[in-house]
C-alpha cells in the first residue's frame, strides 16, 4: 500500500471518502441521493412492476388460449390489456433503463455522482408514488380500460365515466416527472462532468446512446404531458379540447400521443442498443468497428424518430401525400438501425467471440430485433398498414421490437454488470436455461401471432368464435407465453440467488475496456477514490494499471478534506478540467416534495380541489425551500475559497459564472419549450382540422393591455441581463436593488396578466378556442409568477451573502428563465392573440 | 494534473457556426426537421383553406411549391456538407491538442448533413407523383 500525494495512506483516505459519501443509516436511507443507490432502486422497482405486467400478460393469454372462453369478462380484459401496456411501457421499460443509466453513467464517465443527485431522488419517488397510484386502480377494480394509448373519445367522460382514465392521466403524468428529471440530469451530467480527457470522440458509446435518449426524453415527453393535462382538464373541468361539437377534435389526442409515442420506442431502444454496443466489443475482444458511424446512426435515429408519428394514424383519413411523407420517414429510420446492426456484425466478424451468458442474450436480440425491424418496414408501407391495422400482426411486431429491442439487451446488460454490482457471478447453467426458454417461448408466442393477425384476428378483443382459423395459433401462442414466463422466472431466480450462492467474481471478469470496471466490486459510494485522466476510448485496455492507480489515489481529486462530495467539472466537448463540482449530500427535500406532489395527485383523483390547491402550494413551497440550499448556501458549498479542498487552483462551481446548474436550466427550458410548441401545434391543428372550430371575429382580450403588459417584462429582462453582466465582471454594487427592481417589474407584469385573465370573457367549457386561450393565459401566469419569485429570492440571497461578486453563479442560472419567458410572452401575443385576428379573412 | 493553458481555452471558444463546432452535429437534422414540419404543416393549411383547383393530379402550384422548397433545402444541406467536409480534410493535418475532437465533429457533421439531404430528397419525392389534398 503506497501513500498518495497528500501523505495519507489509501486506506485512511478511502475511509474519509466513505464517510463523506455514506447514506444515512436505517430510515435515513430514504434521504439517500447517491446515484448508485437511486439507480438500483429504480431497477428493482421496475422489475417488480415488470412482474405485475407479466402476470397480466399471462392472464390475457389464458383467456385467449381457447375460443369462446369466459374466464375473464370483456370489461376486465379491457382493464388488463390497458394496464399491461401501461405498466410495461411507463413503469418498467423506461424506468429500468433510466435506472441503469443513472447507475452506470457516472461510473463510465469517471465521475463520483450525477450532477443533480437530489433530482435523481425526486425522480425516483415520483416514479414510485405514481406507480403505486396507478396500480391501486387495478386493485380497486377501477383501472383504465381505454388502451395504453387512451384514445379519445373512448377515454373521455362520455365513454369512460369512471375514474380509470383519471388514474392513468394523473399517475402517468406523475411518473413522467421522473422521466424528465432523469432526462435533464443525464444530459447535463454527460456534458459537464466527464473525466478530464474524455472528449466527445473518446466517450464510451453507451454514453452517446444515453445522451441522445435523454435529449429525446426532453423533447418527446412534453407532448404527452400536455395531452394528459388537456384531457384531464376536459374530464374534470369540461374544457372541450377533444370534443367535436365544441370545436375540439379527438384526433388531436392521437397526434400529441404519438408525437411522444413513437420517439418513445427509440427512447427504449437506444439505451438497449447502447448495451449491445458496449458488450459486443468486450466479448469480441476488439474495439467496435465504425465508432463514428455508430455515433452518426444514434444521432440520426434521435432526429428521424420524431418524424414518424403519423404512421400510427394511417387509417384516420389523412391526405395521401401527407401519409407519404411519414411513410418515407418510417422507412428511412431503418437505415441508422441497419448501420448499427452492420457495425455489430462487423465487430463480431473481426473479433474472437467468447459466448458467455451475456453474449447469448445479445445473439437472441440480434435475431429477434432484426425480424421486428423488417416487419416495421412492412408497416411503414401505407397499403399494407391499412390491411393489418389493429390486428394481432401489429401486436406481434410491437413485441418483436420492444422485447427483442429492449428486454433481451437489458438481460444481457444485467448479467454483464451483475458482478460489478454484487461482486459475484451468476449461474451459467440456470442462465442458459432461462435464455433458451425465454427465446423459444417468445418466438412461439409472437412469431405465430403474425399469422393470427394476417388471418384477420383483431387486437383488444376478449374472445373469438371458433372456426375462424385462429384456434390452434392462439393455443400455441399461449403455450409459448407460459414457456417464456418460466424462462423469465428462471432468469430472475438466478439474479436473486447469485447474491447468496454466486462465486466471487475476479476483478474485471469480462476483460472489459470501460472505466466502471476499474472500480471495486461492489463499488464504493464515491466510485473513484481518485479521478483518472482519460486518453483513449478503451482506457482499461490501453492502461491495465489504471485501476490500481485510481484506487491508490494517484489520479486527480484525491482528497476528502473539505467534507463535501466533490467531483470534477469539465468542458462539454474537449473535457478540459474547469472546476470542482460540489454535490449535495443526503437530503429529505426530494421525499417531502414527492409526497406533497402525491397528495396533489390523489386530491385531484378524488376531485377534492381545494385540498389539491393547498397541497400544490405546499409542494411549491417545499421545492423553493429545497432550492434555497443551492449555489452559495453554506449547506451546498463553502462560502469562502479558503475552505475549498483542492490541490490545484480550481474554483468550485458557485464561484464561477457557468456550471451544471445553468446547463440544467437551459435543458429544462428546452423541455418547457417542447411543451409550449405542443400547445402551439394543438392550437393550429384545431384551427385547421377541427370540423366545428369556431373563433370570434374580435379577439376576446384587449390588445392594448396585452402589449402594455409586455413592457415590464422587457425592462425586467434588460435589467437582469445587465446585472448578470456586471456581476460576471466582478461588480456587485447595487446588485440587490437591481434584483428587487426586476422582481417589481415582474410583479407589475403579473398583475396585468392576472387582470387579463380575470376580465377575459372566455367560455372555456363550451368552446375549444376559449379553452386553449385559458390554458395559455394560465401558462403565462405561472411562468410570470415563477420568474418574479426566483428574482425576489435572489435579492434575499444577496442580503444573506449567498450571491456576490465572488459568488456570481446563481443569477446566471435564473437569467435563461427570464429570456425564455420574454420570448414565450411575445410569441403568445403574436400567435394566440394577434394572428387569429386575421382568421376571419381565411374563413 | 495541471489545468490547461489559456491558448487551448481560446481555441475551444469556437463560434457555433464554425464547421468543427459540435453544434454542427445537429444543425443539418434540425434543418431537416423544420423542412418536415413546413411540408406537413404547409400542406395541411393550404388544403384546408386554399386547395388547388386540380384535385387528381400532382401537377399543382402546391406540389410545385413543396418541391421547390425541397430542392432549396437539399442544396443548402449539400453546401453545408461540402463546407464541413472541406474543413474536416484540412483538420487532418492539424497538430494542436483538440484537433481530434474538432475533426471528429467535422466528420460526423459532414455525414449528418449528407444524410439530412438524402432524407429531405427522399421525403420530398412523393410530391412529384401524388396529388396534394386527396
PDB file of C-alpha atoms in Angstrom, chain A residues 192-448:
ATOM      1  CA  UNK A 192     -20.380  18.609 -17.809  1.00  0.00           C
ATOM      2  CA  UNK A 193     -18.737  16.022 -15.579  1.00  0.00           C
ATOM      3  CA  UNK A 194     -16.759  13.604 -17.724  1.00  0.00           C
ATOM      4  CA  UNK A 195     -13.271  12.710 -16.564  1.00  0.00           C
ATOM      5  CA  UNK A 196     -10.580  15.044 -17.884  1.00  0.00           C
ATOM      6  CA  UNK A 197      -9.508  13.994 -21.358  1.00  0.00           C
ATOM      7  CA  UNK A 198     -12.687  12.077 -22.142  1.00  0.00           C
ATOM      8  CA  UNK A 199     -13.508  14.146 -25.204  1.00  0.00           C
ATOM      9  CA  UNK A 200     -16.707  13.575 -27.136  1.00  0.00           C
ATOM     10  CA  UNK A 201     -14.728  11.406 -29.529  1.00  0.00           C
ATOM     11  CA  UNK A 202     -13.448   9.224 -26.675  1.00  0.00           C
ATOM     12  CA  UNK A 203     -16.738   8.907 -24.860  1.00  0.00           C
ATOM     13  CA  UNK A 204     -17.984   5.314 -24.444  1.00  0.00           C
ATOM     14  CA  UNK A 205     -20.724   4.559 -26.965  1.00  0.00           C
ATOM     15  CA  UNK A 206     -23.148   3.771 -24.139  1.00  0.00           C
ATOM     16  CA  UNK A 207     -22.856   7.419 -23.065  1.00  0.00           C
ATOM     17  CA  UNK A 208     -23.647   8.609 -26.587  1.00  0.00           C
ATOM     18  CA  UNK A 209     -26.750   6.442 -26.580  1.00  0.00           C
ATOM     19  CA  UNK A 210     -27.837   7.727 -23.187  1.00  0.00           C
ATOM     20  CA  UNK A 211     -27.126  11.332 -24.156  1.00  0.00           C
ATOM     21  CA  UNK A 212     -29.376  11.075 -27.208  1.00  0.00           C
ATOM     22  CA  UNK A 213     -32.007   9.120 -25.272  1.00  0.00           C
ATOM     23  CA  UNK A 214     -32.008  11.763 -22.535  1.00  0.00           C
ATOM     24  CA  UNK A 215     -32.443  14.556 -25.065  1.00  0.00           C
ATOM     25  CA  UNK A 216     -35.225  12.582 -26.726  1.00  0.00           C
ATOM     26  CA  UNK A 217     -36.986  12.392 -23.357  1.00  0.00           C
ATOM     27  CA  UNK A 218     -36.561  16.142 -23.002  1.00  0.00           C
ATOM     28  CA  UNK A 219     -38.271  16.768 -26.348  1.00  0.00           C
ATOM     29  CA  UNK A 220     -40.500  13.695 -26.575  1.00  0.00           C
ATOM     30  CA  UNK A 221     -42.305  13.567 -23.253  1.00  0.00           C
ATOM     31  CA  UNK A 222     -43.774  17.096 -23.152  1.00  0.00           C
ATOM     32  CA  UNK A 223     -46.390  16.386 -25.872  1.00  0.00           C
ATOM     33  CA  UNK A 224     -47.838  13.572 -23.755  1.00  0.00           C
ATOM     34  CA  UNK A 225     -47.641  15.627 -20.582  1.00  0.00           C
ATOM     35  CA  UNK A 226     -49.580  18.367 -22.352  1.00  0.00           C
ATOM     36  CA  UNK A 227     -52.086  15.908 -23.825  1.00  0.00           C
ATOM     37  CA  UNK A 228     -52.662  14.350 -20.390  1.00  0.00           C
ATOM     38  CA  UNK A 229     -53.205  17.773 -18.818  1.00  0.00           C
ATOM     39  CA  UNK A 230     -55.651  18.770 -21.564  1.00  0.00           C
ATOM     40  CA  UNK A 231     -57.630  15.534 -21.329  1.00  0.00           C
ATOM     41  CA  UNK A 232     -57.767  15.734 -17.553  1.00  0.00           C
ATOM     42  CA  UNK A 233     -58.949  19.346 -17.867  1.00  0.00           C
ATOM     43  CA  UNK A 234     -61.628  18.153 -20.273  1.00  0.00           C
ATOM     44  CA  UNK A 235     -62.737  15.394 -17.935  1.00  0.00           C
ATOM     45  CA  UNK A 236     -62.596  17.440 -14.749  1.00  0.00           C
ATOM     46  CA  UNK A 237     -63.446  20.977 -15.849  1.00  0.00           C
ATOM     47  CA  UNK A 238     -65.304  20.357 -19.093  1.00  0.00           C
ATOM     48  CA  UNK A 239     -62.786  22.140 -21.324  1.00  0.00           C
ATOM     49  CA  UNK A 240     -63.614  20.562 -24.709  1.00  0.00           C
ATOM     50  CA  UNK A 241     -60.255  20.162 -26.424  1.00  0.00           C
ATOM     51  CA  UNK A 242     -61.224  16.795 -27.873  1.00  0.00           C
ATOM     52  CA  UNK A 243     -64.969  17.284 -28.300  1.00  0.00           C
ATOM     53  CA  UNK A 244     -66.063  17.887 -31.884  1.00  0.00           C
ATOM     54  CA  UNK A 245     -69.317  19.674 -31.043  1.00  0.00           C
ATOM     55  CA  UNK A 246     -67.459  22.409 -29.157  1.00  0.00           C
ATOM     56  CA  UNK A 247     -64.737  22.926 -31.756  1.00  0.00           C
ATOM     57  CA  UNK A 248     -62.290  20.319 -30.459  1.00  0.00           C
ATOM     58  CA  UNK A 249     -61.017  17.214 -32.233  1.00  0.00           C
ATOM     59  CA  UNK A 250     -60.347  13.727 -30.825  1.00  0.00           C
ATOM     60  CA  UNK A 251     -57.575  13.274 -33.377  1.00  0.00           C
ATOM     61  CA  UNK A 252     -55.584  15.971 -31.597  1.00  0.00           C
ATOM     62  CA  UNK A 253     -55.077  13.432 -28.801  1.00  0.00           C
ATOM     63  CA  UNK A 254     -53.708  10.895 -31.271  1.00  0.00           C
ATOM     64  CA  UNK A 255     -51.274  13.426 -32.704  1.00  0.00           C
ATOM     65  CA  UNK A 256     -50.000  14.502 -29.298  1.00  0.00           C
ATOM     66  CA  UNK A 257     -49.861  10.949 -28.007  1.00  0.00           C
ATOM     67  CA  UNK A 258     -47.879   9.617 -30.954  1.00  0.00           C
ATOM     68  CA  UNK A 259     -45.641  12.683 -31.045  1.00  0.00           C
ATOM     69  CA  UNK A 260     -44.492  11.172 -27.782  1.00  0.00           C
ATOM     70  CA  UNK A 261     -45.285   7.539 -28.502  1.00  0.00           C
ATOM     71  CA  UNK A 262     -43.136   6.870 -31.488  1.00  0.00           C
ATOM     72  CA  UNK A 263     -39.994   8.541 -30.186  1.00  0.00           C
ATOM     73  CA  UNK A 264     -40.620   6.552 -27.030  1.00  0.00           C
ATOM     74  CA  UNK A 265     -39.959   3.336 -28.915  1.00  0.00           C
ATOM     75  CA  UNK A 266     -36.499   4.684 -29.668  1.00  0.00           C
ATOM     76  CA  UNK A 267     -36.125   6.107 -26.169  1.00  0.00           C
ATOM     77  CA  UNK A 268     -36.461   2.493 -25.089  1.00  0.00           C
ATOM     78  CA  UNK A 269     -34.384   1.055 -27.911  1.00  0.00           C
ATOM     79  CA  UNK A 270     -31.386   3.394 -27.772  1.00  0.00           C
ATOM     80  CA  UNK A 271     -30.164   2.519 -24.253  1.00  0.00           C
ATOM     81  CA  UNK A 272     -30.655  -1.138 -25.087  1.00  0.00           C
ATOM     82  CA  UNK A 273     -28.634  -0.688 -28.269  1.00  0.00           C
ATOM     83  CA  UNK A 274     -26.072   1.062 -26.082  1.00  0.00           C
ATOM     84  CA  UNK A 275     -25.794  -2.103 -24.031  1.00  0.00           C
ATOM     85  CA  UNK A 276     -25.277  -4.089 -27.242  1.00  0.00           C
ATOM     86  CA  UNK A 277     -22.612  -1.664 -28.475  1.00  0.00           C
ATOM     87  CA  UNK A 278     -20.843  -1.987 -25.134  1.00  0.00           C
ATOM     88  CA  UNK A 279     -20.964  -5.755 -24.827  1.00  0.00           C
ATOM     89  CA  UNK A 280     -20.159  -6.859 -28.367  1.00  0.00           C
ATOM     90  CA  UNK A 281     -16.663  -5.294 -28.421  1.00  0.00           C
ATOM     91  CA  UNK A 282     -15.911  -6.765 -24.989  1.00  0.00           C
ATOM     92  CA  UNK A 283     -16.908 -10.293 -25.965  1.00  0.00           C
ATOM     93  CA  UNK A 284     -15.255  -9.910 -29.366  1.00  0.00           C
ATOM     94  CA  UNK A 285     -12.030  -8.729 -27.754  1.00  0.00           C
ATOM     95  CA  UNK A 286     -11.653  -5.713 -30.050  1.00  0.00           C
ATOM     96  CA  UNK A 287     -12.933  -2.142 -30.372  1.00  0.00           C
ATOM     97  CA  UNK A 288     -16.208  -1.653 -32.180  1.00  0.00           C
ATOM     98  CA  UNK A 289     -15.968  -1.310 -35.941  1.00  0.00           C
ATOM     99  CA  UNK A 290     -17.091   2.132 -37.127  1.00  0.00           C
ATOM    100  CA  UNK A 291     -17.332   4.086 -33.869  1.00  0.00           C
ATOM    101  CA  UNK A 292     -18.031   7.300 -35.772  1.00  0.00           C
ATOM    102  CA  UNK A 293     -20.690   5.642 -37.893  1.00  0.00           C
ATOM    103  CA  UNK A 294     -22.449   4.333 -34.833  1.00  0.00           C
ATOM    104  CA  UNK A 295     -22.475   7.875 -33.383  1.00  0.00           C
ATOM    105  CA  UNK A 296     -23.907   9.102 -36.694  1.00  0.00           C
ATOM    106  CA  UNK A 297     -26.576   6.389 -36.534  1.00  0.00           C
ATOM    107  CA  UNK A 298     -27.509   7.311 -32.959  1.00  0.00           C
ATOM    108  CA  UNK A 299     -27.969  10.995 -33.802  1.00  0.00           C
ATOM    109  CA  UNK A 300     -29.891  10.143 -36.982  1.00  0.00           C
ATOM    110  CA  UNK A 301     -32.216   7.855 -35.057  1.00  0.00           C
ATOM    111  CA  UNK A 302     -32.795  10.537 -32.446  1.00  0.00           C
ATOM    112  CA  UNK A 303     -33.987  13.016 -35.056  1.00  0.00           C
ATOM    113  CA  UNK A 304     -35.791  10.891 -37.608  1.00  0.00           C
ATOM    114  CA  UNK A 305     -37.781   9.053 -34.938  1.00  0.00           C
ATOM    115  CA  UNK A 306     -39.667  12.307 -34.349  1.00  0.00           C
ATOM    116  CA  UNK A 307     -40.890  12.300 -37.946  1.00  0.00           C
ATOM    117  CA  UNK A 308     -42.776   9.018 -37.890  1.00  0.00           C
ATOM    118  CA  UNK A 309     -45.673   9.549 -35.550  1.00  0.00           C
ATOM    119  CA  UNK A 310     -48.377   9.655 -38.183  1.00  0.00           C
ATOM    120  CA  UNK A 311     -47.644   6.084 -39.284  1.00  0.00           C
ATOM    121  CA  UNK A 312     -49.735   5.074 -36.283  1.00  0.00           C
ATOM    122  CA  UNK A 313     -52.584   7.081 -37.820  1.00  0.00           C
ATOM    123  CA  UNK A 314     -52.591   5.995 -41.447  1.00  0.00           C
ATOM    124  CA  UNK A 315     -56.239   4.942 -41.220  1.00  0.00           C
ATOM    125  CA  UNK A 316     -57.671   8.151 -39.765  1.00  0.00           C
ATOM    126  CA  UNK A 317     -58.167   9.960 -43.066  1.00  0.00           C
ATOM    127  CA  UNK A 318     -55.021  11.975 -43.655  1.00  0.00           C
ATOM    128  CA  UNK A 319     -54.267  13.050 -47.284  1.00  0.00           C
ATOM    129  CA  UNK A 320     -52.191  10.532 -49.223  1.00  0.00           C
ATOM    130  CA  UNK A 321     -49.334  12.955 -49.774  1.00  0.00           C
ATOM    131  CA  UNK A 322     -49.028  13.622 -46.059  1.00  0.00           C
ATOM    132  CA  UNK A 323     -49.079   9.885 -45.440  1.00  0.00           C
ATOM    133  CA  UNK A 324     -46.283   9.515 -47.967  1.00  0.00           C
ATOM    134  CA  UNK A 325     -44.067  11.943 -46.007  1.00  0.00           C
ATOM    135  CA  UNK A 326     -44.426   9.778 -42.918  1.00  0.00           C
ATOM    136  CA  UNK A 327     -44.143   6.540 -44.833  1.00  0.00           C
ATOM    137  CA  UNK A 328     -40.798   7.623 -46.287  1.00  0.00           C
ATOM    138  CA  UNK A 329     -39.555   8.803 -42.897  1.00  0.00           C
ATOM    139  CA  UNK A 330     -40.626   5.478 -41.376  1.00  0.00           C
ATOM    140  CA  UNK A 331     -38.540   3.617 -43.905  1.00  0.00           C
ATOM    141  CA  UNK A 332     -35.600   5.997 -43.537  1.00  0.00           C
ATOM    142  CA  UNK A 333     -35.287   5.268 -39.834  1.00  0.00           C
ATOM    143  CA  UNK A 334     -34.370   1.704 -40.716  1.00  0.00           C
ATOM    144  CA  UNK A 335     -31.104   2.999 -42.203  1.00  0.00           C
ATOM    145  CA  UNK A 336     -29.421   4.158 -38.984  1.00  0.00           C
ATOM    146  CA  UNK A 337     -30.627   0.989 -37.313  1.00  0.00           C
ATOM    147  CA  UNK A 338     -29.065  -1.032 -40.124  1.00  0.00           C
ATOM    148  CA  UNK A 339     -25.800   0.891 -39.743  1.00  0.00           C
ATOM    149  CA  UNK A 340     -25.653  -0.217 -36.126  1.00  0.00           C
ATOM    150  CA  UNK A 341     -26.516  -3.821 -36.967  1.00  0.00           C
ATOM    151  CA  UNK A 342     -23.754  -3.921 -39.589  1.00  0.00           C
ATOM    152  CA  UNK A 343     -21.275  -2.354 -37.147  1.00  0.00           C
ATOM    153  CA  UNK A 344     -22.139  -5.051 -34.592  1.00  0.00           C
ATOM    154  CA  UNK A 345     -21.859  -7.837 -37.150  1.00  0.00           C
ATOM    155  CA  UNK A 346     -18.549  -6.471 -38.436  1.00  0.00           C
ATOM    156  CA  UNK A 347     -17.190  -6.313 -34.901  1.00  0.00           C
ATOM    157  CA  UNK A 348     -18.207  -9.900 -34.295  1.00  0.00           C
ATOM    158  CA  UNK A 349     -16.741 -10.893 -37.640  1.00  0.00           C
ATOM    159  CA  UNK A 350     -13.389  -9.224 -36.968  1.00  0.00           C
ATOM    160  CA  UNK A 351     -13.119 -10.323 -33.341  1.00  0.00           C
ATOM    161  CA  UNK A 352     -12.761 -13.583 -31.456  1.00  0.00           C
ATOM    162  CA  UNK A 353     -16.168 -14.021 -29.939  1.00  0.00           C
ATOM    163  CA  UNK A 354     -16.500 -15.588 -26.500  1.00  0.00           C
ATOM    164  CA  UNK A 355     -20.040 -16.852 -25.954  1.00  0.00           C
ATOM    165  CA  UNK A 356     -20.512 -16.131 -22.271  1.00  0.00           C
ATOM    166  CA  UNK A 357     -24.013 -15.717 -20.875  1.00  0.00           C
ATOM    167  CA  UNK A 358     -24.499 -12.015 -21.753  1.00  0.00           C
ATOM    168  CA  UNK A 359     -23.481 -12.756 -25.341  1.00  0.00           C
ATOM    169  CA  UNK A 360     -26.221 -15.365 -25.609  1.00  0.00           C
ATOM    170  CA  UNK A 361     -28.831 -12.708 -24.916  1.00  0.00           C
ATOM    171  CA  UNK A 362     -27.155 -10.365 -27.394  1.00  0.00           C
ATOM    172  CA  UNK A 363     -27.425 -13.089 -30.061  1.00  0.00           C
ATOM    173  CA  UNK A 364     -31.103 -13.504 -29.237  1.00  0.00           C
ATOM    174  CA  UNK A 365     -31.527  -9.760 -29.535  1.00  0.00           C
ATOM    175  CA  UNK A 366     -29.939  -9.671 -32.982  1.00  0.00           C
ATOM    176  CA  UNK A 367     -32.278 -12.342 -34.350  1.00  0.00           C
ATOM    177  CA  UNK A 368     -35.485 -11.018 -32.831  1.00  0.00           C
ATOM    178  CA  UNK A 369     -34.835  -7.338 -33.335  1.00  0.00           C
ATOM    179  CA  UNK A 370     -33.891  -7.692 -36.991  1.00  0.00           C
ATOM    180  CA  UNK A 371     -37.185  -9.572 -37.579  1.00  0.00           C
ATOM    181  CA  UNK A 372     -39.089  -6.855 -35.719  1.00  0.00           C
ATOM    182  CA  UNK A 373     -37.330  -4.183 -37.742  1.00  0.00           C
ATOM    183  CA  UNK A 374     -38.293  -5.878 -41.000  1.00  0.00           C
ATOM    184  CA  UNK A 375     -41.980  -6.057 -40.064  1.00  0.00           C
ATOM    185  CA  UNK A 376     -41.621  -2.416 -39.093  1.00  0.00           C
ATOM    186  CA  UNK A 377     -40.592  -1.558 -42.638  1.00  0.00           C
ATOM    187  CA  UNK A 378     -43.617  -3.550 -43.855  1.00  0.00           C
ATOM    188  CA  UNK A 379     -45.873  -1.482 -41.585  1.00  0.00           C
ATOM    189  CA  UNK A 380     -44.344   1.720 -42.894  1.00  0.00           C
ATOM    190  CA  UNK A 381     -45.971   0.955 -46.271  1.00  0.00           C
ATOM    191  CA  UNK A 382     -49.393   2.556 -46.278  1.00  0.00           C
ATOM    192  CA  UNK A 383     -51.372  -0.123 -48.178  1.00  0.00           C
ATOM    193  CA  UNK A 384     -50.006  -2.958 -46.032  1.00  0.00           C
ATOM    194  CA  UNK A 385     -50.537  -0.903 -42.910  1.00  0.00           C
ATOM    195  CA  UNK A 386     -54.204  -0.443 -43.810  1.00  0.00           C
ATOM    196  CA  UNK A 387     -54.624  -4.195 -44.203  1.00  0.00           C
ATOM    197  CA  UNK A 388     -53.188  -5.217 -40.855  1.00  0.00           C
ATOM    198  CA  UNK A 389     -54.156  -2.164 -38.828  1.00  0.00           C
ATOM    199  CA  UNK A 390     -55.433  -3.100 -35.365  1.00  0.00           C
ATOM    200  CA  UNK A 391     -54.769  -6.805 -35.897  1.00  0.00           C
ATOM    201  CA  UNK A 392     -52.534  -9.137 -33.935  1.00  0.00           C
ATOM    202  CA  UNK A 393     -49.867  -8.612 -36.609  1.00  0.00           C
ATOM    203  CA  UNK A 394     -49.216  -5.188 -35.106  1.00  0.00           C
ATOM    204  CA  UNK A 395     -49.144  -6.679 -31.603  1.00  0.00           C
ATOM    205  CA  UNK A 396     -46.580  -9.241 -32.775  1.00  0.00           C
ATOM    206  CA  UNK A 397     -44.450  -6.584 -34.486  1.00  0.00           C
ATOM    207  CA  UNK A 398     -44.525  -4.367 -31.412  1.00  0.00           C
ATOM    208  CA  UNK A 399     -43.403  -7.210 -29.144  1.00  0.00           C
ATOM    209  CA  UNK A 400     -40.624  -8.219 -31.530  1.00  0.00           C
ATOM    210  CA  UNK A 401     -39.321  -4.673 -31.457  1.00  0.00           C
ATOM    211  CA  UNK A 402     -39.787  -3.990 -27.766  1.00  0.00           C
ATOM    212  CA  UNK A 403     -38.959  -7.379 -26.263  1.00  0.00           C
ATOM    213  CA  UNK A 404     -36.245  -8.047 -28.823  1.00  0.00           C
ATOM    214  CA  UNK A 405     -35.007  -4.488 -28.823  1.00  0.00           C
ATOM    215  CA  UNK A 406     -35.193  -3.797 -25.125  1.00  0.00           C
ATOM    216  CA  UNK A 407     -35.743  -6.847 -22.925  1.00  0.00           C
ATOM    217  CA  UNK A 408     -33.057  -9.111 -24.400  1.00  0.00           C
ATOM    218  CA  UNK A 409     -30.308  -6.464 -24.286  1.00  0.00           C
ATOM    219  CA  UNK A 410     -31.466  -5.458 -20.811  1.00  0.00           C
ATOM    220  CA  UNK A 411     -30.999  -9.002 -19.504  1.00  0.00           C
ATOM    221  CA  UNK A 412     -27.658  -9.186 -21.296  1.00  0.00           C
ATOM    222  CA  UNK A 413     -26.697  -5.965 -19.552  1.00  0.00           C
ATOM    223  CA  UNK A 414     -27.914  -7.160 -16.165  1.00  0.00           C
ATOM    224  CA  UNK A 415     -25.834 -10.324 -16.464  1.00  0.00           C
ATOM    225  CA  UNK A 416     -22.859  -8.306 -17.682  1.00  0.00           C
ATOM    226  CA  UNK A 417     -22.870  -5.690 -14.913  1.00  0.00           C
ATOM    227  CA  UNK A 418     -24.072  -8.031 -12.169  1.00  0.00           C
ATOM    228  CA  UNK A 419     -20.536  -8.822 -10.960  1.00  0.00           C
ATOM    229  CA  UNK A 420     -19.897  -5.095 -10.682  1.00  0.00           C
ATOM    230  CA  UNK A 421     -22.977  -4.584  -8.510  1.00  0.00           C
ATOM    231  CA  UNK A 422     -22.602  -7.611  -6.260  1.00  0.00           C
ATOM    232  CA  UNK A 423     -19.043  -8.794  -6.714  1.00  0.00           C
ATOM    233  CA  UNK A 424     -20.411 -12.249  -7.560  1.00  0.00           C
ATOM    234  CA  UNK A 425     -21.020 -14.290 -10.716  1.00  0.00           C
ATOM    235  CA  UNK A 426     -24.405 -15.661 -11.741  1.00  0.00           C
ATOM    236  CA  UNK A 427     -25.027 -19.336 -12.559  1.00  0.00           C
ATOM    237  CA  UNK A 428     -24.252 -20.058 -16.191  1.00  0.00           C
ATOM    238  CA  UNK A 429     -26.457 -23.183 -16.105  1.00  0.00           C
ATOM    239  CA  UNK A 430     -29.634 -21.527 -14.827  1.00  0.00           C
ATOM    240  CA  UNK A 431     -28.898 -18.549 -17.023  1.00  0.00           C
ATOM    241  CA  UNK A 432     -28.681 -20.677 -20.180  1.00  0.00           C
ATOM    242  CA  UNK A 433     -31.899 -22.495 -19.367  1.00  0.00           C
ATOM    243  CA  UNK A 434     -33.517 -19.149 -18.745  1.00  0.00           C
ATOM    244  CA  UNK A 435     -32.326 -17.818 -22.069  1.00  0.00           C
ATOM    245  CA  UNK A 436     -33.420 -20.737 -24.221  1.00  0.00           C
ATOM    246  CA  UNK A 437     -36.843 -20.991 -22.591  1.00  0.00           C
ATOM    247  CA  UNK A 438     -37.383 -17.248 -22.993  1.00  0.00           C
ATOM    248  CA  UNK A 439     -36.128 -17.232 -26.573  1.00  0.00           C
ATOM    249  CA  UNK A 440     -38.141 -20.278 -27.606  1.00  0.00           C
ATOM    250  CA  UNK A 441     -41.263 -19.235 -25.737  1.00  0.00           C
ATOM    251  CA  UNK A 442     -41.109 -15.735 -27.130  1.00  0.00           C
ATOM    252  CA  UNK A 443     -40.874 -16.880 -30.741  1.00  0.00           C
ATOM    253  CA  UNK A 444     -43.613 -19.455 -30.267  1.00  0.00           C
ATOM    254  CA  UNK A 445     -45.877 -16.745 -28.908  1.00  0.00           C
ATOM    255  CA  UNK A 446     -45.210 -13.895 -31.236  1.00  0.00           C
ATOM    256  CA  UNK A 447     -43.984 -15.435 -34.490  1.00  0.00           C
ATOM    257  CA  UNK A 448     -47.288 -17.251 -34.706  1.00  0.00           C
TER     258      UNK A 448
END
